Amino acid sequence: MNTIEERLEKLEKLSDSIKDSDLGIEEAMALFDEGIKLVRGIEKDLDAMEGKIQMLMNQPDEEETEKAGASKSKSKTKKANSAKPELELFNFEPKSVSHE
């Protein structure tokens, strides 16, 4: 599998090809379709990374776990009542693709 960076580079090249050349509509559409597939794959991978980061950041360290001892039930109740994660690193909203 290609890295995110490699796929972003490929996406830039596709975009440049569509903008800079005298492609026929079919060729441009094929490149656009390939670009959309790349974007969706990149978004999926970034979402997975964000989830992993949030999970790691919200894990208590060993020292906190030992200190929590008696107040463990309070913490569980608090987490159960909380709809949002304790730490939100990214608020990523995909940008819409303009059709220029």
PDB file of N, CA and C in Angstrom:
ATOM      1  N   MET A   1       0.848  -1.187   0.000  1.00  0.00           N
ATOM      2  CA  MET A   1       0.000   0.000   0.000  1.00  0.00           C
ATOM      3  C   MET A   1       0.889   1.245   0.000  1.00  0.00           C
ATOM      4  N   ASN A   2       0.482   2.230  -0.729  1.00  0.00           N
ATOM      5  CA  ASN A   2       1.207   3.494  -0.765  1.00  0.00           C
ATOM      6  C   ASN A   2       0.946   4.289   0.503  1.00  0.00           C
ATOM      7  N   THR A   3       1.916   5.103   0.869  1.00  0.00           N
ATOM      8  CA  THR A   3       1.734   5.958   2.036  1.00  0.00           C
ATOM      9  C   THR A   3       0.781   7.099   1.684  1.00  0.00           C
ATOM     10  N   ILE A   4       0.308   7.761   2.717  1.00  0.00           N
ATOM     11  CA  ILE A   4      -0.570   8.916   2.494  1.00  0.00           C
ATOM     12  C   ILE A   4       0.166   9.973   1.683  1.00  0.00           C
ATOM     13  N   GLU A   5       1.429  10.190   2.010  1.00  0.00           N
ATOM     14  CA  GLU A   5       2.215  11.192   1.292  1.00  0.00           C
ATOM     15  C   GLU A   5       2.325  10.854  -0.191  1.00  0.00           C
ATOM     16  N   GLU A   6       2.555   9.575  -0.498  1.00  0.00           N
ATOM     17  CA  GLU A   6       2.656   9.158  -1.898  1.00  0.00           C
ATOM     18  C   GLU A   6       1.330   9.356  -2.629  1.00  0.00           C
ATOM     19  N   ARG A   7       0.236   9.045  -1.955  1.00  0.00           N
ATOM     20  CA  ARG A   7      -1.076   9.225  -2.575  1.00  0.00           C
ATOM     21  C   ARG A   7      -1.405  10.697  -2.766  1.00  0.00           C
ATOM     22  N   LEU A   8      -1.000  11.552  -1.811  1.00  0.00           N
ATOM     23  CA  LEU A   8      -1.217  12.995  -1.974  1.00  0.00           C
ATOM     24  C   LEU A   8      -0.419  13.527  -3.161  1.00  0.00           C
ATOM     25  N   GLU A   9       0.806  13.041  -3.302  1.00  0.00           N
ATOM     26  CA  GLU A   9       1.637  13.453  -4.431  1.00  0.00           C
ATOM     27  C   GLU A   9       0.987  13.025  -5.752  1.00  0.00           C
ATOM     28  N   LYS A  10       0.480  11.804  -5.793  1.00  0.00           N
ATOM     29  CA  LYS A  10      -0.210  11.306  -6.991  1.00  0.00           C
ATOM     30  C   LYS A  10      -1.443  12.161  -7.280  1.00  0.00           C
ATOM     31  N   LEU A  11      -2.173  12.535  -6.229  1.00  0.00           N
ATOM     32  CA  LEU A  11      -3.361  13.370  -6.386  1.00  0.00           C
ATOM     33  C   LEU A  11      -2.994  14.738  -6.970  1.00  0.00           C
ATOM     34  N   GLU A  12      -1.888  15.316  -6.501  1.00  0.00           N
ATOM     35  CA  GLU A  12      -1.434  16.598  -7.045  1.00  0.00           C
ATOM     36  C   GLU A  12      -1.092  16.472  -8.528  1.00  0.00           C
ATOM     37  N   LYS A  13      -0.428  15.369  -8.886  1.00  0.00           N
ATOM     38  CA  LYS A  13      -0.074  15.160 -10.293  1.00  0.00           C
ATOM     39  C   LYS A  13      -1.326  15.001 -11.155  1.00  0.00           C
ATOM     40  N   LEU A  14      -2.306  14.276 -10.637  1.00  0.00           N
ATOM     41  CA  LEU A  14      -3.566  14.123 -11.374  1.00  0.00           C
ATOM     42  C   LEU A  14      -4.234  15.478 -11.579  1.00  0.00           C
ATOM     43  N   SER A  15      -4.263  16.271 -10.515  1.00  0.00           N
ATOM     44  CA  SER A  15      -4.880  17.593 -10.584  1.00  0.00           C
ATOM     45  C   SER A  15      -4.161  18.473 -11.605  1.00  0.00           C
ATOM     46  N   ASP A  16      -2.824  18.446 -11.561  1.00  0.00           N
ATOM     47  CA  ASP A  16      -2.049  19.234 -12.522  1.00  0.00           C
ATOM     48  C   ASP A  16      -2.308  18.775 -13.953  1.00  0.00           C
ATOM     49  N   SER A  17      -2.406  17.467 -14.141  1.00  0.00           N
ATOM     50  CA  SER A  17      -2.669  16.933 -15.483  1.00  0.00           C
ATOM     51  C   SER A  17      -4.015  17.410 -16.008  1.00  0.00           C
ATOM     52  N   ILE A  18      -4.999  17.410 -15.141  1.00  0.00           N
ATOM     53  CA  ILE A  18      -6.336  17.846 -15.559  1.00  0.00           C
ATOM     54  C   ILE A  18      -6.327  19.339 -15.891  1.00  0.00           C
ATOM     55  N   LYS A  19      -5.634  20.139 -15.078  1.00  0.00           N
ATOM     56  CA  LYS A  19      -5.617  21.590 -15.275  1.00  0.00           C
ATOM     57  C   LYS A  19      -4.757  22.020 -16.460  1.00  0.00           C
ATOM     58  N   ASP A  20      -3.584  21.405 -16.608  1.00  0.00           N
ATOM     59  CA  ASP A  20      -2.581  21.921 -17.533  1.00  0.00           C
ATOM     60  C   ASP A  20      -2.605  21.340 -18.940  1.00  0.00           C
ATOM     61  N   SER A  21      -3.296  20.279 -19.148  1.00  0.00           N
ATOM     62  CA  SER A  21      -3.205  19.673 -20.477  1.00  0.00           C
ATOM     63  C   SER A  21      -4.511  19.775 -21.245  1.00  0.00           C
ATOM     64  N   ASP A  22      -4.377  19.489 -22.501  1.00  0.00           N
ATOM     65  CA  ASP A  22      -5.539  19.527 -23.392  1.00  0.00           C
ATOM     66  C   ASP A  22      -6.129  18.128 -23.498  1.00  0.00           C
ATOM     67  N   LEU A  23      -6.627  17.636 -22.389  1.00  0.00           N
ATOM     68  CA  LEU A  23      -7.212  16.301 -22.356  1.00  0.00           C
ATOM     69  C   LEU A  23      -8.624  16.329 -22.913  1.00  0.00           C
ATOM     70  N   GLY A  24      -9.004  15.210 -23.461  1.00  0.00           N
ATOM     71  CA  GLY A  24     -10.392  15.055 -23.860  1.00  0.00           C
ATOM     72  C   GLY A  24     -11.232  14.871 -22.608  1.00  0.00           C
ATOM     73  N   ILE A  25     -12.516  15.042 -22.748  1.00  0.00           N
ATOM     74  CA  ILE A  25     -13.413  14.960 -21.596  1.00  0.00           C
ATOM     75  C   ILE A  25     -13.358  13.580 -20.945  1.00  0.00           C
ATOM     76  N   GLU A  26     -13.236  12.523 -21.767  1.00  0.00           N
ATOM     77  CA  GLU A  26     -13.185  11.167 -21.219  1.00  0.00           C
ATOM     78  C   GLU A  26     -11.925  10.952 -20.385  1.00  0.00           C
ATOM     79  N   GLU A  27     -10.781  11.417 -20.904  1.00  0.00           N
ATOM     80  CA  GLU A  27      -9.521  11.277 -20.166  1.00  0.00           C
ATOM     81  C   GLU A  27      -9.556  12.079 -18.862  1.00  0.00           C
ATOM     82  N   ALA A  28     -10.053  13.303 -18.952  1.00  0.00           N
ATOM     83  CA  ALA A  28     -10.147  14.142 -17.757  1.00  0.00           C
ATOM     84  C   ALA A  28     -11.060  13.500 -16.724  1.00  0.00           C
ATOM     85  N   MET A  29     -12.156  12.928 -17.184  1.00  0.00           N
ATOM     86  CA  MET A  29     -13.100  12.273 -16.274  1.00  0.00           C
ATOM     87  C   MET A  29     -12.459  11.054 -15.614  1.00  0.00           C
ATOM     88  N   ALA A  30     -11.677  10.294 -16.370  1.00  0.00           N
ATOM     89  CA  ALA A  30     -10.994   9.123 -15.810  1.00  0.00           C
ATOM     90  C   ALA A  30      -9.989   9.551 -14.738  1.00  0.00           C
ATOM     91  N   LEU A  31      -9.249  10.627 -14.997  1.00  0.00           N
ATOM     92  CA  LEU A  31      -8.297  11.135 -14.003  1.00  0.00           C
ATOM     93  C   LEU A  31      -9.027  11.659 -12.773  1.00  0.00           C
ATOM     94  N   PHE A  32     -10.137  12.337 -12.995  1.00  0.00           N
ATOM     95  CA  PHE A  32     -10.936  12.849 -11.883  1.00  0.00           C
ATOM     96  C   PHE A  32     -11.444  11.698 -11.020  1.00  0.00           C
ATOM     97  N   ASP A  33     -11.935  10.646 -11.663  1.00  0.00           N
ATOM     98  CA  ASP A  33     -12.428   9.464 -10.952  1.00  0.00           C
ATOM     99  C   ASP A  33     -11.314   8.837 -10.112  1.00  0.00           C
ATOM    100  N   GLU A  34     -10.127   8.721 -10.689  1.00  0.00           N
ATOM    101  CA  GLU A  34      -8.984   8.179  -9.952  1.00  0.00           C
ATOM    102  C   GLU A  34      -8.651   9.067  -8.749  1.00  0.00           C
ATOM    103  N   GLY A  35      -8.723  10.377  -8.949  1.00  0.00           N
ATOM    104  CA  GLY A  35      -8.455  11.316  -7.859  1.00  0.00           C
ATOM    105  C   GLY A  35      -9.449  11.188  -6.724  1.00  0.00           C
ATOM    106  N   ILE A  36     -10.717  11.032  -7.053  1.00  0.00           N
ATOM    107  CA  ILE A  36     -11.756  10.873  -6.027  1.00  0.00           C
ATOM    108  C   ILE A  36     -11.500   9.609  -5.214  1.00  0.00           C
ATOM    109  N   LYS A  37     -11.111   8.530  -5.890  1.00  0.00           N
ATOM    110  CA  LYS A  37     -10.803   7.284  -5.179  1.00  0.00           C
ATOM    111  C   LYS A  37      -9.621   7.471  -4.230  1.00  0.00           C
ATOM    112  N   LEU A  38      -8.611   8.216  -4.679  1.00  0.00           N
ATOM    113  CA  LEU A  38      -7.465   8.504  -3.810  1.00  0.00           C
ATOM    114  C   LEU A  38      -7.900   9.304  -2.583  1.00  0.00           C
ATOM    115  N   VAL A  39      -8.713  10.331  -2.799  1.00  0.00           N
ATOM    116  CA  VAL A  39      -9.185  11.176  -1.698  1.00  0.00           C
ATOM    117  C   VAL A  39      -9.948  10.347  -0.671  1.00  0.00           C
ATOM    118  N   ARG A  40     -10.828   9.487  -1.133  1.00  0.00           N
ATOM    119  CA  ARG A  40     -11.617   8.658  -0.205  1.00  0.00           C
ATOM    120  C   ARG A  40     -10.721   7.726   0.597  1.00  0.00           C
ATOM    121  N   GLY A  41      -9.719   7.147  -0.051  1.00  0.00           N
ATOM    122  CA  GLY A  41      -8.787   6.275   0.660  1.00  0.00           C
ATOM    123  C   GLY A  41      -7.973   7.039   1.691  1.00  0.00           C
ATOM    124  N   ILE A  42      -7.531   8.232   1.323  1.00  0.00           N
ATOM    125  CA  ILE A  42      -6.757   9.067   2.248  1.00  0.00           C
ATOM    126  C   ILE A  42      -7.618   9.459   3.444  1.00  0.00           C
ATOM    127  N   GLU A  43      -8.856   9.884   3.196  1.00  0.00           N
ATOM    128  CA  GLU A  43      -9.761  10.258   4.293  1.00  0.00           C
ATOM    129  C   GLU A  43      -9.991   9.078   5.233  1.00  0.00           C
ATOM    130  N   LYS A  44     -10.172   7.895   4.680  1.00  0.00           N
ATOM    131  CA  LYS A  44     -10.394   6.696   5.493  1.00  0.00           C
ATOM    132  C   LYS A  44      -9.179   6.427   6.391  1.00  0.00           C
ATOM    133  N   ASP A  45      -7.984   6.526   5.813  1.00  0.00           N
ATOM    134  CA  ASP A  45      -6.770   6.296   6.596  1.00  0.00           C
ATOM    135  C   ASP A  45      -6.577   7.368   7.668  1.00  0.00           C
ATOM    136  N   LEU A  46      -6.865   8.625   7.331  1.00  0.00           N
ATOM    137  CA  LEU A  46      -6.735   9.704   8.317  1.00  0.00           C
ATOM    138  C   LEU A  46      -7.739   9.534   9.457  1.00  0.00           C
ATOM    139  N   ASP A  47      -8.956   9.112   9.140  1.00  0.00           N
ATOM    140  CA  ASP A  47      -9.955   8.853  10.182  1.00  0.00           C
ATOM    141  C   ASP A  47      -9.485   7.745  11.118  1.00  0.00           C
ATOM    142  N   ALA A  48      -8.890   6.690  10.543  1.00  0.00           N
ATOM    143  CA  ALA A  48      -8.385   5.589  11.362  1.00  0.00           C
ATOM    144  C   ALA A  48      -7.249   6.067  12.264  1.00  0.00           C
ATOM    145  N   MET A  49      -6.371   6.898  11.714  1.00  0.00           N
ATOM    146  CA  MET A  49      -5.268   7.440  12.518  1.00  0.00           C
ATOM    147  C   MET A  49      -5.801   8.318  13.648  1.00  0.00           C
ATOM    148  N   GLU A  50      -6.785   9.146  13.334  1.00  0.00           N
ATOM    149  CA  GLU A  50      -7.372  10.016  14.356  1.00  0.00           C
ATOM    150  C   GLU A  50      -7.973   9.185  15.482  1.00  0.00           C
ATOM    151  N   GLY A  51      -8.691   8.132  15.125  1.00  0.00           N
ATOM    152  CA  GLY A  51      -9.281   7.262  16.139  1.00  0.00           C
ATOM    153  C   GLY A  51      -8.226   6.632  17.024  1.00  0.00           C
ATOM    154  N   LYS A  52      -7.134   6.186  16.415  1.00  0.00           N
ATOM    155  CA  LYS A  52      -6.058   5.570  17.194  1.00  0.00           C
ATOM    156  C   LYS A  52      -5.404   6.597  18.120  1.00  0.00           C
ATOM    157  N   ILE A  53      -5.176   7.800  17.609  1.00  0.00           N
ATOM    158  CA  ILE A  53      -4.570   8.859  18.426  1.00  0.00           C
ATOM    159  C   ILE A  53      -5.474   9.198  19.605  1.00  0.00           C
ATOM    160  N   GLN A  54      -6.772   9.352  19.356  1.00  0.00           N
ATOM    161  CA  GLN A  54      -7.701   9.664  20.444  1.00  0.00           C
ATOM    162  C   GLN A  54      -7.723   8.550  21.478  1.00  0.00           C
ATOM    163  N   MET A  55      -7.705   7.303  21.015  1.00  0.00           N
ATOM    164  CA  MET A  55      -7.703   6.175  21.936  1.00  0.00           C
ATOM    165  C   MET A  55      -6.438   6.204  22.801  1.00  0.00           C
ATOM    166  N   LEU A  56      -5.290   6.441  22.176  1.00  0.00           N
ATOM    167  CA  LEU A  56      -4.034   6.474  22.925  1.00  0.00           C
ATOM    168  C   LEU A  56      -3.983   7.647  23.901  1.00  0.00           C
ATOM    169  N   MET A  57      -4.481   8.804  23.471  1.00  0.00           N
ATOM    170  CA  MET A  57      -4.450   9.986  24.333  1.00  0.00           C
ATOM    171  C   MET A  57      -5.420   9.863  25.504  1.00  0.00           C
ATOM    172  N   ASN A  58      -6.487   9.111  25.345  1.00  0.00           N
ATOM    173  CA  ASN A  58      -7.482   8.967  26.403  1.00  0.00           C
ATOM    174  C   ASN A  58      -7.209   7.802  27.341  1.00  0.00           C
ATOM    175  N   GLN A  59      -6.192   6.996  27.027  1.00  0.00           N
ATOM    176  CA  GLN A  59      -5.840   5.899  27.921  1.00  0.00           C
ATOM    177  C   GLN A  59      -5.135   6.469  29.145  1.00  0.00           C
ATOM    178  N   PRO A  60      -5.573   6.066  30.329  1.00  0.00           N
ATOM    179  CA  PRO A  60      -4.862   6.534  31.518  1.00  0.00           C
ATOM    180  C   PRO A  60      -3.503   5.847  31.606  1.00  0.00           C
ATOM    181  N   ASP A  61      -2.524   6.587  32.106  1.00  0.00           N
ATOM    182  CA  ASP A  61      -1.233   5.935  32.297  1.00  0.00           C
ATOM    183  C   ASP A  61      -1.279   5.090  33.568  1.00  0.00           C
ATOM    184  N   GLU A  62      -0.259   4.285  33.808  1.00  0.00           N
ATOM    185  CA  GLU A  62      -0.256   3.354  34.939  1.00  0.00           C
ATOM    186  C   GLU A  62      -0.394   4.079  36.273  1.00  0.00           C
ATOM    187  N   GLU A  63       0.265   5.218  36.416  1.00  0.00           N
ATOM    188  CA  GLU A  63       0.222   5.974  37.669  1.00  0.00           C
ATOM    189  C   GLU A  63      -1.201   6.451  37.962  1.00  0.00           C
ATOM    190  N   GLU A  64      -1.881   6.967  36.938  1.00  0.00           N
ATOM    191  CA  GLU A  64      -3.260   7.420  37.118  1.00  0.00           C
ATOM    192  C   GLU A  64      -4.164   6.265  37.511  1.00  0.00           C
ATOM    193  N   THR A  65      -3.933   5.104  36.910  1.00  0.00           N
ATOM    194  CA  THR A  65      -4.755   3.936  37.195  1.00  0.00           C
ATOM    195  C   THR A  65      -4.620   3.527  38.656  1.00  0.00           C
ATOM    196  N   GLU A  66      -3.398   3.550  39.182  1.00  0.00           N
ATOM    197  CA  GLU A  66      -3.172   3.186  40.585  1.00  0.00           C
ATOM    198  C   GLU A  66      -3.823   4.197  41.524  1.00  0.00           C
ATOM    199  N   LYS A  67      -3.734   5.487  41.196  1.00  0.00           N
ATOM    200  CA  LYS A  67      -4.316   6.528  42.040  1.00  0.00           C
ATOM    201  C   LYS A  67      -5.841   6.467  42.024  1.00  0.00           C
ATOM    202  N   ALA A  68      -6.390   6.056  40.890  1.00  0.00           N
ATOM    203  CA  ALA A  68      -7.835   6.043  40.737  1.00  0.00           C
ATOM    204  C   ALA A  68      -8.498   5.057  41.686  1.00  0.00           C
ATOM    205  N   GLY A  69      -7.867   3.923  41.946  1.00  0.00           N
ATOM    206  CA  GLY A  69      -8.342   2.876  42.843  1.00  0.00           C
ATOM    207  C   GLY A  69      -9.782   2.985  43.276  1.00  0.00           C
ATOM    208  N   ALA A  70     -10.043   3.724  44.350  1.00  0.00           N
ATOM    209  CA  ALA A  70     -11.376   3.821  44.941  1.00  0.00           C
ATOM    210  C   ALA A  70     -12.327   4.652  44.092  1.00  0.00           C
ATOM    211  N   SER A  71     -11.814   5.617  43.368  1.00  0.00           N
ATOM    212  CA  SER A  71     -12.700   6.482  42.586  1.00  0.00           C
ATOM    213  C   SER A  71     -12.954   5.929  41.189  1.00  0.00           C
ATOM    214  N   LYS A  72     -12.646   4.675  40.986  1.00  0.00           N
ATOM    215  CA  LYS A  72     -12.818   4.054  39.678  1.00  0.00           C
ATOM    216  C   LYS A  72     -14.275   4.064  39.224  1.00  0.00           C
ATOM    217  N   SER A  73     -15.187   3.793  40.133  1.00  0.00           N
ATOM    218  CA  SER A  73     -16.599   3.755  39.752  1.00  0.00           C
ATOM    219  C   SER A  73     -17.096   5.138  39.340  1.00  0.00           C
ATOM    220  N   LYS A  74     -16.588   6.204  39.978  1.00  0.00           N
ATOM    221  CA  LYS A  74     -16.971   7.563  39.594  1.00  0.00           C
ATOM    222  C   LYS A  74     -16.531   7.854  38.164  1.00  0.00           C
ATOM    223  N   SER A  75     -15.312   7.433  37.850  1.00  0.00           N
ATOM    224  CA  SER A  75     -14.771   7.662  36.513  1.00  0.00           C
ATOM    225  C   SER A  75     -15.596   6.942  35.461  1.00  0.00           C
ATOM    226  N   LYS A  76     -15.993   5.704  35.745  1.00  0.00           N
ATOM    227  CA  LYS A  76     -16.796   4.946  34.787  1.00  0.00           C
ATOM    228  C   LYS A  76     -18.139   5.623  34.564  1.00  0.00           C
ATOM    229  N   THR A  77     -18.746   6.109  35.639  1.00  0.00           N
ATOM    230  CA  THR A  77     -20.032   6.791  35.520  1.00  0.00           C
ATOM    231  C   THR A  77     -19.876   8.054  34.685  1.00  0.00           C
ATOM    232  N   LYS A  78     -18.802   8.807  34.939  1.00  0.00           N
ATOM    233  CA  LYS A  78     -18.558  10.034  34.196  1.00  0.00           C
ATOM    234  C   LYS A  78     -18.384   9.732  32.709  1.00  0.00           C
ATOM    235  N   LYS A  79     -17.597   8.697  32.388  1.00  0.00           N
ATOM    236  CA  LYS A  79     -17.377   8.343  30.992  1.00  0.00           C
ATOM    237  C   LYS A  79     -18.665   7.855  30.342  1.00  0.00           C
ATOM    238  N   ALA A  80     -19.459   7.101  31.068  1.00  0.00           N
ATOM    239  CA  ALA A  80     -20.711   6.583  30.518  1.00  0.00           C
ATOM    240  C   ALA A  80     -21.676   7.717  30.208  1.00  0.00           C
ATOM    241  N   ASN A  81     -21.637   8.774  31.006  1.00  0.00           N
ATOM    242  CA  ASN A  81     -22.536   9.908  30.807  1.00  0.00           C
ATOM    243  C   ASN A  81     -22.020  10.891  29.763  1.00  0.00           C
ATOM    244  N   SER A  82     -20.780  10.751  29.366  1.00  0.00           N
ATOM    245  CA  SER A  82     -20.177  11.687  28.422  1.00  0.00           C
ATOM    246  C   SER A  82     -20.393  11.216  26.991  1.00  0.00           C
ATOM    247  N   ALA A  83     -20.962  12.079  26.157  1.00  0.00           N
ATOM    248  CA  ALA A  83     -21.204  11.725  24.760  1.00  0.00           C
ATOM    249  C   ALA A  83     -19.978  12.000  23.900  1.00  0.00           C
ATOM    250  N   LYS A  84     -19.128  12.939  24.304  1.00  0.00           N
ATOM    251  CA  LYS A  84     -17.945  13.301  23.535  1.00  0.00           C
ATOM    252  C   LYS A  84     -16.722  12.614  24.117  1.00  0.00           C
ATOM    253  N   PRO A  85     -15.702  12.363  23.296  1.00  0.00           N
ATOM    254  CA  PRO A  85     -14.461  11.807  23.837  1.00  0.00           C
ATOM    255  C   PRO A  85     -13.799  12.821  24.763  1.00  0.00           C
ATOM    256  N   GLU A  86     -12.964  12.312  25.662  1.00  0.00           N
ATOM    257  CA  GLU A  86     -12.290  13.202  26.610  1.00  0.00           C
ATOM    258  C   GLU A  86     -11.377  14.189  25.902  1.00  0.00           C
ATOM    259  N   LEU A  87     -10.758  13.748  24.826  1.00  0.00           N
ATOM    260  CA  LEU A  87      -9.821  14.591  24.106  1.00  0.00           C
ATOM    261  C   LEU A  87     -10.139  14.515  22.626  1.00  0.00           C
ATOM    262  N   GLU A  88     -10.374  15.632  22.023  1.00  0.00           N
ATOM    263  CA  GLU A  88     -10.648  15.658  20.596  1.00  0.00           C
ATOM    264  C   GLU A  88      -9.525  16.424  19.922  1.00  0.00           C
ATOM    265  N   LEU A  89      -8.677  15.710  19.182  1.00  0.00           N
ATOM    266  CA  LEU A  89      -7.519  16.335  18.562  1.00  0.00           C
ATOM    267  C   LEU A  89      -7.842  17.045  17.259  1.00  0.00           C
ATOM    268  N   PHE A  90      -8.681  16.414  16.459  1.00  0.00           N
ATOM    269  CA  PHE A  90      -8.945  16.955  15.141  1.00  0.00           C
ATOM    270  C   PHE A  90     -10.434  17.174  14.958  1.00  0.00           C
ATOM    271  N   ASN A  91     -10.750  18.229  14.279  1.00  0.00           N
ATOM    272  CA  ASN A  91     -12.124  18.467  13.874  1.00  0.00           C
ATOM    273  C   ASN A  91     -12.089  18.618  12.366  1.00  0.00           C
ATOM    274  N   PHE A  92     -11.922  17.496  11.677  1.00  0.00           N
ATOM    275  CA  PHE A  92     -11.710  17.499  10.237  1.00  0.00           C
ATOM    276  C   PHE A  92     -13.021  17.386   9.494  1.00  0.00           C
ATOM    277  N   GLU A  93     -13.304  18.361   8.694  1.00  0.00           N
ATOM    278  CA  GLU A  93     -14.452  18.335   7.803  1.00  0.00           C
ATOM    279  C   GLU A  93     -13.895  18.321   6.385  1.00  0.00           C
ATOM    280  N   PRO A  94     -14.183  17.282   5.601  1.00  0.00           N
ATOM    281  CA  PRO A  94     -13.652  17.255   4.238  1.00  0.00           C
ATOM    282  C   PRO A  94     -14.173  18.432   3.428  1.00  0.00           C
ATOM    283  N   LYS A  95     -13.272  19.022   2.671  1.00  0.00           N
ATOM    284  CA  LYS A  95     -13.658  20.140   1.816  1.00  0.00           C
ATOM    285  C   LYS A  95     -14.305  19.586   0.563  1.00  0.00           C
ATOM    286  N   SER A  96     -15.286  20.309   0.076  1.00  0.00           N
ATOM    287  CA  SER A  96     -15.924  19.853  -1.152  1.00  0.00           C
ATOM    288  C   SER A  96     -14.988  20.134  -2.323  1.00  0.00           C
ATOM    289  N   VAL A  97     -15.046  19.271  -3.302  1.00  0.00           N
ATOM    290  CA  VAL A  97     -14.208  19.408  -4.481  1.00  0.00           C
ATOM    291  C   VAL A  97     -14.894  20.353  -5.444  1.00  0.00           C
ATOM    292  N   SER A  98     -14.168  21.398  -5.856  1.00  0.00           N
ATOM    293  CA  SER A  98     -14.758  22.340  -6.804  1.00  0.00           C
ATOM    294  C   SER A  98     -14.614  21.786  -8.212  1.00  0.00           C
ATOM    295  N   HIS A  99     -15.575  22.050  -9.022  1.00  0.00           N
ATOM    296  CA  HIS A  99     -15.585  21.554 -10.401  1.00  0.00           C
ATOM    297  C   HIS A  99     -15.364  22.721 -11.345  1.00  0.00           C
ATOM    298  N   GLU A 100     -14.129  23.170 -11.401  1.00  0.00           N
ATOM    299  CA  GLU A 100     -13.816  24.329 -12.249  1.00  0.00           C
ATOM    300  C   GLU A 100     -13.558  23.907 -13.665  1.00  0.00           C
TER     301      GLU A 100
END
